[in-house]
PDB file of C-alpha atoms in Angstrom:
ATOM      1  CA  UNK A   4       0.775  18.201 -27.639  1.00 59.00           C
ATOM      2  CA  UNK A   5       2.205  14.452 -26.617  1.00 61.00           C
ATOM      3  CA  UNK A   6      -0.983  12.171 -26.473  1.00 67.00           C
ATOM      4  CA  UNK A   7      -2.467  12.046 -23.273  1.00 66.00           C
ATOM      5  CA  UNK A   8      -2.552   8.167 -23.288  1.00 81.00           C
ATOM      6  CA  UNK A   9      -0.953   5.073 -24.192  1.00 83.00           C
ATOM      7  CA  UNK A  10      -4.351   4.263 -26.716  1.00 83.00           C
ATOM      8  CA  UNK A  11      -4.007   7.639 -28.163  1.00 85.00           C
ATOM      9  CA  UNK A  12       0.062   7.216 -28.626  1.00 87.00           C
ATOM     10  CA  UNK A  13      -0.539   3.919 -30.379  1.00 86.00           C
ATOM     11  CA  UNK A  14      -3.151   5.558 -33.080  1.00 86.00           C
ATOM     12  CA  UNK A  15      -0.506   8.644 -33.334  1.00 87.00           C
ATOM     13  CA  UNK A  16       2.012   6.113 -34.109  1.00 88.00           C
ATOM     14  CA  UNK A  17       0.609   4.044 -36.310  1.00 88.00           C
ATOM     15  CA  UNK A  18      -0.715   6.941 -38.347  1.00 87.00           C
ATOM     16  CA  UNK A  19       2.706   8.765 -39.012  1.00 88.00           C
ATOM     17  CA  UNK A  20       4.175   4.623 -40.095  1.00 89.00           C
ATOM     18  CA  UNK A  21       1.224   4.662 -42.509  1.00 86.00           C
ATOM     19  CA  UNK A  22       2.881   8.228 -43.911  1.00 87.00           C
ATOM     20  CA  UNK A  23       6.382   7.008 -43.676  1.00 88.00           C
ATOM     21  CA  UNK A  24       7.944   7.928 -40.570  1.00 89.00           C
ATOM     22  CA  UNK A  25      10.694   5.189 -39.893  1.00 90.00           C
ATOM     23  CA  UNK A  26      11.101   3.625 -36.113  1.00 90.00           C
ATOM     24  CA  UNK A  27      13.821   5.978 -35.021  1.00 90.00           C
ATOM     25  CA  UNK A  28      12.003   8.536 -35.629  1.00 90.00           C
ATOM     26  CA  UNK A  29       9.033   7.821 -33.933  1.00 89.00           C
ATOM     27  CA  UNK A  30      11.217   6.700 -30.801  1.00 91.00           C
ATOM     28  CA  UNK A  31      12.488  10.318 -31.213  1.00 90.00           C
ATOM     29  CA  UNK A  32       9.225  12.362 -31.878  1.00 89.00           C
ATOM     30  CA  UNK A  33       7.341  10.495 -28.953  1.00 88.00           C
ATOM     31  CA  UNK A  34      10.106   9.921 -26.608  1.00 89.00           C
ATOM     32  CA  UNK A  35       9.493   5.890 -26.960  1.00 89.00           C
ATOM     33  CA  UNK A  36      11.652   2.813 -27.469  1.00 90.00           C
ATOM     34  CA  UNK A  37      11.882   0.308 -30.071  1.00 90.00           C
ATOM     35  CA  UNK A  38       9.439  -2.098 -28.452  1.00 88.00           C
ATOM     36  CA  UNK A  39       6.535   0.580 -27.482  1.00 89.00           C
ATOM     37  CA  UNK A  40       6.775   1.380 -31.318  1.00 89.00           C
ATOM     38  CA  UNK A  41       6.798  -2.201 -32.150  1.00 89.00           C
ATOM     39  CA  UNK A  42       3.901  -2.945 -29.937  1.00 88.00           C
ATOM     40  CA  UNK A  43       1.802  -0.033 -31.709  1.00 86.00           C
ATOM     41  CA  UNK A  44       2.316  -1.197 -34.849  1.00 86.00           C
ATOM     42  CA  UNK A  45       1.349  -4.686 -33.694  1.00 86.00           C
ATOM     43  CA  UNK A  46      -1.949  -3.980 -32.129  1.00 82.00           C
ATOM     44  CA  UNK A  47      -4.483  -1.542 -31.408  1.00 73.00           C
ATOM     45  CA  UNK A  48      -4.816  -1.761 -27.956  1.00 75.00           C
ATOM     46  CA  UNK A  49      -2.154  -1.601 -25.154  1.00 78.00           C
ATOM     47  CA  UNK A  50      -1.361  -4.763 -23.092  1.00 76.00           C
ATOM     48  CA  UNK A  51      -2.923  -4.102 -19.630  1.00 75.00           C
ATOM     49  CA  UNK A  52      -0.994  -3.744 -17.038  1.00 72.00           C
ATOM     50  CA  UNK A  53       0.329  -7.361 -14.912  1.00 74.00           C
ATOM     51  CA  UNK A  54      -1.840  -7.310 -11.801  1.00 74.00           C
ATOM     52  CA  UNK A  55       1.311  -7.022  -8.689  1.00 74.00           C
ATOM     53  CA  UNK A  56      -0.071  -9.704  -6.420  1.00 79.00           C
ATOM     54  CA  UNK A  57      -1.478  -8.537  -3.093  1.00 76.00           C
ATOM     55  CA  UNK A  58       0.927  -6.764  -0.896  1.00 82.00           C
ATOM     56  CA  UNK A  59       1.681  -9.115   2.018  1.00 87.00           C
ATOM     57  CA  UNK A  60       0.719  -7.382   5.958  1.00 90.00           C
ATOM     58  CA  UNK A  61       0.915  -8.321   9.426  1.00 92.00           C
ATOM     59  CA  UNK A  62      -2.902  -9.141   9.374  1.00 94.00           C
ATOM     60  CA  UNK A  63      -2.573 -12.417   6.963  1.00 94.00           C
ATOM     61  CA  UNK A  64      -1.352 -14.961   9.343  1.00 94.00           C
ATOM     62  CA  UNK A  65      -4.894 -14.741  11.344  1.00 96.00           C
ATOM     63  CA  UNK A  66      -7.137 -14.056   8.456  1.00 96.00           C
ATOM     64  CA  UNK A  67      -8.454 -17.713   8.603  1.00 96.00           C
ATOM     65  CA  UNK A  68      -8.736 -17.482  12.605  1.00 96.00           C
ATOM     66  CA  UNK A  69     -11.391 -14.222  11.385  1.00 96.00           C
ATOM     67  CA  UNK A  70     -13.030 -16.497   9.003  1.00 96.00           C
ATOM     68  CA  UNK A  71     -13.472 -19.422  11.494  1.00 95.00           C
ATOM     69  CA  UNK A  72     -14.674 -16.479  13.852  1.00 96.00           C
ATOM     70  CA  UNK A  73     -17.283 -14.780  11.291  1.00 96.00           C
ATOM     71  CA  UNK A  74     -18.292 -18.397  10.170  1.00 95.00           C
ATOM     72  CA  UNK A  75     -19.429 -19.659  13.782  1.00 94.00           C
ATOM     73  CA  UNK A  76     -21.925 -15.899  13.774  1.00 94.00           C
ATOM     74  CA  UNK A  77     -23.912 -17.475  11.304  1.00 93.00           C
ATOM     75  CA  UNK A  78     -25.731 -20.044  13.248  1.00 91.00           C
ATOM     76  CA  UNK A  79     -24.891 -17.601  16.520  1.00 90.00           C
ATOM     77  CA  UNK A  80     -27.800 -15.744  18.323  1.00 89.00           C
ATOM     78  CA  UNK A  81     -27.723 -12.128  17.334  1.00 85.00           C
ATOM     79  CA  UNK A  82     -26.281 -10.977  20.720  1.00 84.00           C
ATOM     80  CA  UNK A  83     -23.725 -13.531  20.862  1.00 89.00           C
ATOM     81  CA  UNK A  84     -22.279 -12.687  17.534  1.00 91.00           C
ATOM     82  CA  UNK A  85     -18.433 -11.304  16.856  1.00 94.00           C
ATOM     83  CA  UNK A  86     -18.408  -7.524  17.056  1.00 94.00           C
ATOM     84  CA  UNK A  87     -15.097  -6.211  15.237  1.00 95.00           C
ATOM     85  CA  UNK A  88     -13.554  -5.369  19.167  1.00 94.00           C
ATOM     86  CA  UNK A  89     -14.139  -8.465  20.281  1.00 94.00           C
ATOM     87  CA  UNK A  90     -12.441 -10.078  17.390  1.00 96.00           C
ATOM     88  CA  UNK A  91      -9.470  -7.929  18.197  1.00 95.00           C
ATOM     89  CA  UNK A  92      -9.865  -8.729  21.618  1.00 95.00           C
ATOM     90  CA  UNK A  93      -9.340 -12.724  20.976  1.00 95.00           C
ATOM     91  CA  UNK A  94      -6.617 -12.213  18.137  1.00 96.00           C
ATOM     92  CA  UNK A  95      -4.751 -10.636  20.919  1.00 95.00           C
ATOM     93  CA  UNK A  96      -5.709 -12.232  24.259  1.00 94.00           C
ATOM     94  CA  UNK A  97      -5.850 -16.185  22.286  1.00 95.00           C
ATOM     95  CA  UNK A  98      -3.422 -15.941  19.338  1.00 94.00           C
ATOM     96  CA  UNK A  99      -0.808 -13.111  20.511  1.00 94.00           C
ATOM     97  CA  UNK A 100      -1.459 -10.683  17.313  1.00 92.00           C
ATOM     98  CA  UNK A 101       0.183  -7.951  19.471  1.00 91.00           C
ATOM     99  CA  UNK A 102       1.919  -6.615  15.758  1.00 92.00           C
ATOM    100  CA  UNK A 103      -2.309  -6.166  14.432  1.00 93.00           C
ATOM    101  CA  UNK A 104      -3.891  -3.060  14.916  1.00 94.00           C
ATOM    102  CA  UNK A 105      -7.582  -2.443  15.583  1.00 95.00           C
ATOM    103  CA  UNK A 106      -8.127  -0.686  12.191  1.00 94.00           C
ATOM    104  CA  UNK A 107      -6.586  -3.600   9.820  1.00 94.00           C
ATOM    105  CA  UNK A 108      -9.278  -5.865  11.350  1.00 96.00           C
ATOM    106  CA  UNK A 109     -12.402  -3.444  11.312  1.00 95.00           C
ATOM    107  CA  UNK A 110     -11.548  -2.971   7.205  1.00 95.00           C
ATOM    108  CA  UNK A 111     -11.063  -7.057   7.047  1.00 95.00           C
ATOM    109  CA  UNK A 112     -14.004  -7.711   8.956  1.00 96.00           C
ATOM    110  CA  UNK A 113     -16.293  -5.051   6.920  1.00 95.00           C
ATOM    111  CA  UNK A 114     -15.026  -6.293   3.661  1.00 93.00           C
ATOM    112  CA  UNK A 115     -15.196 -10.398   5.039  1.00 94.00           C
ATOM    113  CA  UNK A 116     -18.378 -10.422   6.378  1.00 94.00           C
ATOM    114  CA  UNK A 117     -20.226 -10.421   3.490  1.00 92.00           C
ATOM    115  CA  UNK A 118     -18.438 -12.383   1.511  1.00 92.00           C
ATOM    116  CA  UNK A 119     -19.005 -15.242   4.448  1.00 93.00           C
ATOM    117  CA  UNK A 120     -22.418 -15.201   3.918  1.00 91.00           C
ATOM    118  CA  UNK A 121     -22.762 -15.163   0.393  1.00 89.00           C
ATOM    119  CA  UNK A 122     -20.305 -18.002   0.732  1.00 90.00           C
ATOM    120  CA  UNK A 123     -23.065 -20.046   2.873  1.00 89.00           C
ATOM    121  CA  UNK A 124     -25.645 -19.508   0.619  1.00 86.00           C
ATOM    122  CA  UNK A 125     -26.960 -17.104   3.140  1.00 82.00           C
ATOM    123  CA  UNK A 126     -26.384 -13.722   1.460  1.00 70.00           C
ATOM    124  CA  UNK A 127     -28.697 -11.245  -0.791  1.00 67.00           C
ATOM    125  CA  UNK A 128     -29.827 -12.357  -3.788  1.00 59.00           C
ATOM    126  CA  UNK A 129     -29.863 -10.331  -7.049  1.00 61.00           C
ATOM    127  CA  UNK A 130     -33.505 -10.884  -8.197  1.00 63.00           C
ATOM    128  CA  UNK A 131     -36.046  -9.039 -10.330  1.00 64.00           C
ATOM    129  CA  UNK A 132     -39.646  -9.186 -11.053  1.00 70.00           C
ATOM    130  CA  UNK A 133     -40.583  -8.460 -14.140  1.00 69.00           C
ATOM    131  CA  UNK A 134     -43.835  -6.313 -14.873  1.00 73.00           C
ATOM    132  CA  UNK A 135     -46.487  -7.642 -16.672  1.00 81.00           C
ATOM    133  CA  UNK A 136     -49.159  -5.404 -18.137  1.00 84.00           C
ATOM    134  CA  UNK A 137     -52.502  -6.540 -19.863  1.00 88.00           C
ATOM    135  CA  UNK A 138     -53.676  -4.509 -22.707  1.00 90.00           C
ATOM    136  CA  UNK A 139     -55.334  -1.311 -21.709  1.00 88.00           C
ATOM    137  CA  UNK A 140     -55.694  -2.112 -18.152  1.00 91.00           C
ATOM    138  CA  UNK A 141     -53.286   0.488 -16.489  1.00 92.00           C
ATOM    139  CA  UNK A 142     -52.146   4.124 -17.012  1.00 93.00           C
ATOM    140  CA  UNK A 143     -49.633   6.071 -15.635  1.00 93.00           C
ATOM    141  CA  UNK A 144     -50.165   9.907 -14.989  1.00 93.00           C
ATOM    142  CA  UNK A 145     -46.726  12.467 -14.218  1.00 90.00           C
ATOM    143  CA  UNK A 146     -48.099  16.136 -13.689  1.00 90.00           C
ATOM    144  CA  UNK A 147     -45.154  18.604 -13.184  1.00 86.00           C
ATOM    145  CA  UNK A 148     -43.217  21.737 -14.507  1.00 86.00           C
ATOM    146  CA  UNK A 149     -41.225  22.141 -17.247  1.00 86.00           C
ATOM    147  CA  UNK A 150     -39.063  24.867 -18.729  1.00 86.00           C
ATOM    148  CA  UNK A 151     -39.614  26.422 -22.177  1.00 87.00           C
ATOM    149  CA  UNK A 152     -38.323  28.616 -24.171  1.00 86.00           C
ATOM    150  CA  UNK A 153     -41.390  30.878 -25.392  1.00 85.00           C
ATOM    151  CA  UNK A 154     -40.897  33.913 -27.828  1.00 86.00           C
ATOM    152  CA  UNK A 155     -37.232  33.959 -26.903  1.00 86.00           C
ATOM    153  CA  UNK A 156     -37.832  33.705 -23.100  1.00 88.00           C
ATOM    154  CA  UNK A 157     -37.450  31.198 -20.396  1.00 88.00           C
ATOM    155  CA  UNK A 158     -41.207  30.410 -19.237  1.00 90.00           C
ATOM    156  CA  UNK A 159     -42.550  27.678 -16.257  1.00 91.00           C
ATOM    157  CA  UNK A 160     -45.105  25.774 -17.517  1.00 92.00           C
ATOM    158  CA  UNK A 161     -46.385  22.367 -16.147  1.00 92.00           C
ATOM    159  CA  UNK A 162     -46.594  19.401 -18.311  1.00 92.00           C
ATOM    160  CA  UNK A 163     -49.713  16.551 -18.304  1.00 93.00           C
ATOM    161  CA  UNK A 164     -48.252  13.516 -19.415  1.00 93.00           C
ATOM    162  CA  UNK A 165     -50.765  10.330 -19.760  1.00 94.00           C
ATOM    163  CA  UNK A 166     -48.928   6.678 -20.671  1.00 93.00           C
ATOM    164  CA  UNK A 167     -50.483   3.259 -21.186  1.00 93.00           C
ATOM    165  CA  UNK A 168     -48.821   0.937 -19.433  1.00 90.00           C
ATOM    166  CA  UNK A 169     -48.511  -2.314 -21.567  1.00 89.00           C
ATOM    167  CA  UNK A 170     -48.002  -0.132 -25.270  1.00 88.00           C
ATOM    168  CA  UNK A 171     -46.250   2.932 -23.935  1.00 87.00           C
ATOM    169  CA  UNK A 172     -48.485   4.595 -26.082  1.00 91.00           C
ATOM    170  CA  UNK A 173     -48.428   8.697 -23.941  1.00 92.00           C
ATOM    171  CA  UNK A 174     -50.496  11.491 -24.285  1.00 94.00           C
ATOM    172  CA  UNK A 175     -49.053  14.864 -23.445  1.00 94.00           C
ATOM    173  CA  UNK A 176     -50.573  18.035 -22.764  1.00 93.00           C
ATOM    174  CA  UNK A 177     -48.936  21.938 -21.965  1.00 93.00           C
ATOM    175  CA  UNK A 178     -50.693  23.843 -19.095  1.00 94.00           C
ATOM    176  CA  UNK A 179     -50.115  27.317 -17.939  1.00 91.00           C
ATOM    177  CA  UNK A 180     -51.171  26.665 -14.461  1.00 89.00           C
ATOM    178  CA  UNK A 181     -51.377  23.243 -12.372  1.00 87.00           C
ATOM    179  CA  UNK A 182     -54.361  23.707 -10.697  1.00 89.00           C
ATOM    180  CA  UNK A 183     -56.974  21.019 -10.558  1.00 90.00           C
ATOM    181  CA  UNK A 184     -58.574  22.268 -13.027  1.00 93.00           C
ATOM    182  CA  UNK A 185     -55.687  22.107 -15.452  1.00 92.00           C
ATOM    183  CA  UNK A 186     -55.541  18.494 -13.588  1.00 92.00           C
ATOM    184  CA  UNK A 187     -58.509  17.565 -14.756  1.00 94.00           C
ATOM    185  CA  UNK A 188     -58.856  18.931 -18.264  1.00 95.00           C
ATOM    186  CA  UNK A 189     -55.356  16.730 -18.826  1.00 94.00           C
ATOM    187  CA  UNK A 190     -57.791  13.543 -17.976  1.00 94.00           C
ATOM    188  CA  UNK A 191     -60.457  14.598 -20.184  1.00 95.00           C
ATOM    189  CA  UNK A 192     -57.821  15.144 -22.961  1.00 95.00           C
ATOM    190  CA  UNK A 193     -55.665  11.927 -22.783  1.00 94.00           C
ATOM    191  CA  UNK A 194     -58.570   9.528 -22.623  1.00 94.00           C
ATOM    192  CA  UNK A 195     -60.847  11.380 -25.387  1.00 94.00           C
ATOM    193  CA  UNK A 196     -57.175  10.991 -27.467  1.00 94.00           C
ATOM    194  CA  UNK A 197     -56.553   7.428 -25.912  1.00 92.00           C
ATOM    195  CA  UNK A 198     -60.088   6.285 -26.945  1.00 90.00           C
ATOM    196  CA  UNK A 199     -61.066   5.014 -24.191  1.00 90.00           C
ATOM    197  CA  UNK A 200     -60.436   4.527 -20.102  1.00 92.00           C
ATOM    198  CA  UNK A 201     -58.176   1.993 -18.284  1.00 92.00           C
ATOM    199  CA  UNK A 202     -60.231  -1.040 -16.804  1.00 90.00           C
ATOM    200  CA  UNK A 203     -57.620  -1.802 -14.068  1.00 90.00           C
ATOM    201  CA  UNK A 204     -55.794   1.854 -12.621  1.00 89.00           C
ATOM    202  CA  UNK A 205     -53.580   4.791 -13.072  1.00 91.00           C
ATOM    203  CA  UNK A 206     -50.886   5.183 -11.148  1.00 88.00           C
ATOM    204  CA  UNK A 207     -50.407   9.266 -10.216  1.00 88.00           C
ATOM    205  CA  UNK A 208     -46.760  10.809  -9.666  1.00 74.00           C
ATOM    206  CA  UNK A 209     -47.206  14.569  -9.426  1.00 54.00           C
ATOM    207  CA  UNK A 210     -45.134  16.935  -7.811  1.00 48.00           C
ATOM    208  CA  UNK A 211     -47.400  19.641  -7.233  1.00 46.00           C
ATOM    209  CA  UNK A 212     -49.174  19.362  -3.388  1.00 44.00           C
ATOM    210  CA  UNK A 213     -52.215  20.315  -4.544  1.00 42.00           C
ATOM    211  CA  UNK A 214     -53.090  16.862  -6.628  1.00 46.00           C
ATOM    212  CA  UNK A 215     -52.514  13.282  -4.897  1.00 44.00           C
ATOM    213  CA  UNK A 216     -48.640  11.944  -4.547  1.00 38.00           C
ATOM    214  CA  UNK A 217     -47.938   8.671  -6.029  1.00 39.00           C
ATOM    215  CA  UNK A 218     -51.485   7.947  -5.497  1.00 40.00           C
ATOM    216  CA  UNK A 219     -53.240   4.727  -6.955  1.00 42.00           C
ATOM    217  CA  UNK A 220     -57.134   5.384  -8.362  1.00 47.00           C
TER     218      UNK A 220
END
């Protein structure tokens, strides 16, 4: 079986030089020239590919009549903005782009718009906030089923699960049922095992409807 790409016909190639297989007849075993066995041999990896620079289309010439257009909506009331037909509109009506179709603007426009903004300073931000936790002040509680495999069949159980917050430290706890009972005896069993109760909250995620959702105690 040829290899099924140009990493794995490098590797192929360089292990049959290592056990003596000359250049012809690699170019003849992987149907290769001189150069691809040449360039194996040289290197691991495969030069990428040259990047063909962007096709030219009809749409170029008034791609900076677009920008001047989507540039002016940022300080523009929201109602007197550019829609994507009105654009068209002017192109054809101001600059004669009877040769642009409705289409090659709407994909400009979608892909410019954004790019205008973050441009101006004006566009989302990638941000996080991090989590702090303090030591034993929260917990978070997941109460839901689980499949296992008991005495060779495939049973439904529901898991208790119990985590602290700032040491990750979890409790976890098998139940046949989830009633609130079940609910309840998880509590008793995670804190008596955790040593102790959180001074600040527990956070609830259970997927059963008969305990809260994503509720915060």
């Amino acid at each position: 079986m040829p290899p099924k790409s140009k990493v794995d016909l490098y590797a192929a190639i360089r292990r049959d030089v290592r056990a003596g297989m000359s250049n012809r007849a690699l170019q003849r075993k992987y149907g290769v020239g001189f150069r691809t066995v040449k360039a194996a041999v040289e290197s691991v990896w495969p030069e990428p590919r040259k990047q063909l620079p962007p096709r030219k289309t009809r749409l170029d010439v008034f791609k900076p009549v677009i920008d001047q257009m989507l540039r002016a909506d940022l300080d523009a009331p929201r109602k007197q903005r550019h829609t994507v037909k009105r654009i068209f509109d002017r192109l054809l009506d101001e600059h004669g782009a009877v040769e642009v179709t409705y289409p090659m603007v709407r994909a400009y426009v979608a892909d410019r718009r954004p790019q205008i903004r973050i441009e101006a300073g004006r566009g989302p931000l990638n941000a996080f906030i991090p989590q702090t936790h303090l030591p034993g002040a929260e917990a978070e509680v997941d109460f839901g089923d689980v499949t296992i495999r008991l005495a060779g069949e495939q049973v439904k159980v529901f898991l208790f699960a119990m985590r602290l917050s700032y040491s990750g430290k979890a409790v976890h706890r098998i139940f046949a049922s989830c009633g609130q009972e079940a609910f309840f005896e998880g509590h008793v069993h995670a804190l008596s095992v955790l040593g102790g109760v959180p001074r600040g909250k527990v956070r609830y995620d259970c997927e059963d409807d008969r305990v809260p959702l994503r509720a915060v105690a």
